[in-house]
Short mmCIF file of C-alpha atoms in Angstrom, two decimals:
data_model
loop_
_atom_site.label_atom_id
_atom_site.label_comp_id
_atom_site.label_asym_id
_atom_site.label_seq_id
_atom_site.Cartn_x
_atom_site.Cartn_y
_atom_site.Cartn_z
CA UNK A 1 3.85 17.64 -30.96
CA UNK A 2 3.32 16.41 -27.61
CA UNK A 3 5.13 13.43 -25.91
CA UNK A 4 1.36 11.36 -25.41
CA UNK A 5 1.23 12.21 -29.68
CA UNK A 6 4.66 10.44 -29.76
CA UNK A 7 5.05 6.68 -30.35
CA UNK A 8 6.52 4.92 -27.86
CA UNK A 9 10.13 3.48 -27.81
CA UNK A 10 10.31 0.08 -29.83
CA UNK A 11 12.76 -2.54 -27.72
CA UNK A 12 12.79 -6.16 -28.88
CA UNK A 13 13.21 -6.87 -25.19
CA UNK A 14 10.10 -7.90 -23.49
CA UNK A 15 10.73 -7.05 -20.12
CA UNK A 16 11.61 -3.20 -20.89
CA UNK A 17 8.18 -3.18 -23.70
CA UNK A 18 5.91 -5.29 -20.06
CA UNK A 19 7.66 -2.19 -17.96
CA UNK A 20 6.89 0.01 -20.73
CA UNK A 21 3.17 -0.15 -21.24
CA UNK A 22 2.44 -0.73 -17.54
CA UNK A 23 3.11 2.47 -16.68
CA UNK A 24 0.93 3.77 -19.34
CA UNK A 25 -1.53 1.85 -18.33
CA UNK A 26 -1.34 2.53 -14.72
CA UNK A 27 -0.79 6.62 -15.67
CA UNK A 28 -4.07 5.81 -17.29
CA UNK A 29 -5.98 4.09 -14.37
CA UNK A 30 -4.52 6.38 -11.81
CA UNK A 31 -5.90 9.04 -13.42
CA UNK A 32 -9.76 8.11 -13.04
CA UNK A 33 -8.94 6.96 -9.20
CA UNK A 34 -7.29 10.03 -8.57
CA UNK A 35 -10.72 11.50 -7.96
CA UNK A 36 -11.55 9.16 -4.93
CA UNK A 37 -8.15 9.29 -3.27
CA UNK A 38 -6.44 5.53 -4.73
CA UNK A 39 -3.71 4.26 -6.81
CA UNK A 40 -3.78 1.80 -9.26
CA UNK A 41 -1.87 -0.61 -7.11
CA UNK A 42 -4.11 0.69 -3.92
CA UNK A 43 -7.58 -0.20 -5.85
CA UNK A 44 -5.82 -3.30 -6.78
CA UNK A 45 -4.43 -4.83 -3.41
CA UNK A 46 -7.73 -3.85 -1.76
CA UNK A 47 -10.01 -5.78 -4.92
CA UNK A 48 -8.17 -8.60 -4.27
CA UNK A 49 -8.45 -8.44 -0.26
CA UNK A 50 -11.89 -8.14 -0.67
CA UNK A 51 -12.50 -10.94 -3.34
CA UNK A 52 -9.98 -13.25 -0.85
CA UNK A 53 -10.92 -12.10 2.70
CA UNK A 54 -7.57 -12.61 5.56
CA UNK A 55 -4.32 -13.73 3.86
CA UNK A 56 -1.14 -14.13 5.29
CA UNK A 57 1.05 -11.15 3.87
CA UNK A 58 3.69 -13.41 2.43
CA UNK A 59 0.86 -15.21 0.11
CA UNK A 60 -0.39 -12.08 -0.43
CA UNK A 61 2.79 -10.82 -1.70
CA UNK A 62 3.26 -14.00 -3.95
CA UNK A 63 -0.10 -14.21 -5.08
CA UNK A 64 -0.06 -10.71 -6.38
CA UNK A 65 3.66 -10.62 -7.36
CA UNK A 66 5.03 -8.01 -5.18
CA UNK A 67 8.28 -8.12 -3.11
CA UNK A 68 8.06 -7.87 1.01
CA UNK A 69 9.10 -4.16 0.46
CA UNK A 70 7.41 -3.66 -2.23
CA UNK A 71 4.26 -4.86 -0.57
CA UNK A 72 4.68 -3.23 3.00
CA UNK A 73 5.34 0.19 0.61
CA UNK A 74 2.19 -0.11 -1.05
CA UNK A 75 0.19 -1.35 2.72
CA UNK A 76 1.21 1.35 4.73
CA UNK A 77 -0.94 4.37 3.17
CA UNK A 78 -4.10 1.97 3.02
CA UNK A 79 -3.00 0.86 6.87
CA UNK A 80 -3.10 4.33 8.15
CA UNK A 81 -6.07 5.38 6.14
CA UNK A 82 -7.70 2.64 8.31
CA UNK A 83 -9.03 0.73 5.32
CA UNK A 84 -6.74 -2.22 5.57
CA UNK A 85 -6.01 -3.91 9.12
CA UNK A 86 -2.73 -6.51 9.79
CA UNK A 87 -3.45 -8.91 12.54
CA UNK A 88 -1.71 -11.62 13.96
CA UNK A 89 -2.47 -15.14 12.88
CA UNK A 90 -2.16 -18.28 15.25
CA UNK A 91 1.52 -17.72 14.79
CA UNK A 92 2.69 -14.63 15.91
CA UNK A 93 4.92 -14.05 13.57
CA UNK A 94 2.40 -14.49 11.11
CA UNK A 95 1.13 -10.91 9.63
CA UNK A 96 -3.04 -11.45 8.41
CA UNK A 97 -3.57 -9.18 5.90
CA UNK A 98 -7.62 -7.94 5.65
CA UNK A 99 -10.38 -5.16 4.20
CA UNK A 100 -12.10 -3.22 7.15
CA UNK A 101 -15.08 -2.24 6.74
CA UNK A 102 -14.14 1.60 5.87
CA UNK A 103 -11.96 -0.40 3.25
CA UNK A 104 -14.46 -2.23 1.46
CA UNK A 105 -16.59 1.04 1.39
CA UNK A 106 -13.54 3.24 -0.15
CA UNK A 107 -13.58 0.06 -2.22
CA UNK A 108 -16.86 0.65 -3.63
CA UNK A 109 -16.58 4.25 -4.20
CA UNK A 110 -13.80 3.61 -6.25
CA UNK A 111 -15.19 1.04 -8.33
CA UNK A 112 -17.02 3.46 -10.86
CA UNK A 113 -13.91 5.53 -11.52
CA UNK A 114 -11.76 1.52 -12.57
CA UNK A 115 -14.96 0.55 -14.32
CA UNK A 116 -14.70 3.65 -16.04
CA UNK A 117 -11.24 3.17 -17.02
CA UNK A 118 -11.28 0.02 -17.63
CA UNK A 119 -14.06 0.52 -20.29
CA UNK A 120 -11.98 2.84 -22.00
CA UNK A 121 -8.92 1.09 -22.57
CA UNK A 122 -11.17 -1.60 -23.89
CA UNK A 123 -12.47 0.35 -26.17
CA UNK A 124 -8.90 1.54 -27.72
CA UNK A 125 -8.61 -2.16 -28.11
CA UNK A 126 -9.57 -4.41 -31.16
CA UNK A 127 -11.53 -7.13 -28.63
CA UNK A 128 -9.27 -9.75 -29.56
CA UNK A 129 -6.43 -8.52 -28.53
CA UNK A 130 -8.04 -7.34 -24.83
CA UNK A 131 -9.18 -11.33 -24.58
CA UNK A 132 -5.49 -12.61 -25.54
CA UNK A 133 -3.86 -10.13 -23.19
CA UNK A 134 -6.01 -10.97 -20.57
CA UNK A 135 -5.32 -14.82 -21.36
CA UNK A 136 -1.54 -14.47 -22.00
CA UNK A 137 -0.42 -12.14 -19.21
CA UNK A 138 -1.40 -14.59 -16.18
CA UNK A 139 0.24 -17.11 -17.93
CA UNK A 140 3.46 -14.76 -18.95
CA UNK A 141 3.55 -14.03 -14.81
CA UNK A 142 3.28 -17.69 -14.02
CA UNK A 143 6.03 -18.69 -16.40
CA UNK A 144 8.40 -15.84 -15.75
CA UNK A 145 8.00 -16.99 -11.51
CA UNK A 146 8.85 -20.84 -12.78
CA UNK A 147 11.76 -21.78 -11.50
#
């Protein structure tokens, strides 16, 4: 028996069970991006670049939940690809974060292999139960951020 035929560790906690499944998940999505050259969180940052246009990088970072580091970590390889571009905003100190042009078309490539994934975790999933995760998991973020 394999380890993908074993079932995963139960926890009660909910953090470690969240931390748990995204990785599976992610595993899973990186797998069909692999092919055009992205990571899950790569695909991810640059989808939601291209659906906001220029943000500062600290809203960035809060808007998509990531740390400074964590953030700057996961720029840098999309940065020096040349499919992401930091600018200064009408503060110097202020870091604009945007989708070149090459970005939005490495965007587009990968969109096929996501959609691809995407349709095939939905269809592990009873359809209920992809429309309450997708309802309860913005909501789990926003609560957990509450202070």
């Amino acid at each position: 028996m394999n380890a993908r035929d074993d079932k995963p560790f139960a926890t009660p906690c909910l953090c470690n069970a969240l931390r748990q499944a995204s990785r599976a998940v992610s595993r899973f999505y990186d797998e069909e991006l692999r092919g055009v050259g992205l990571r899950t969180t790569q695909f991810s940052l640059m989808r939601f670049l291209k659906n906001s246009g220029g943000v500062r990088q600290r809203d960035l970072g809060a808007r998509t939940s990531l740390d400074e580091t964590t953030l700057t970590r996961n720029l840098r390889p999309l940065i020096h690809a040349g499919w992401v571009a930091i600018d200064s905003g009408e503060d110097r100190r202020e870091k604009l974060v945007s989708l070149t042009k090459a970005g939005s078309a490495k965007q587009r490539e990968a969109r096929p292999a996501w959609d691809r994934a995407q349709e095939r975790m939905r269809s592990r999933l009873p359809k209920t139960d992809w429309s309450s995760l997708l309802a309860v998991l913005p909501e789990l973020t926003r609560l957990a951020e509450a202070e």
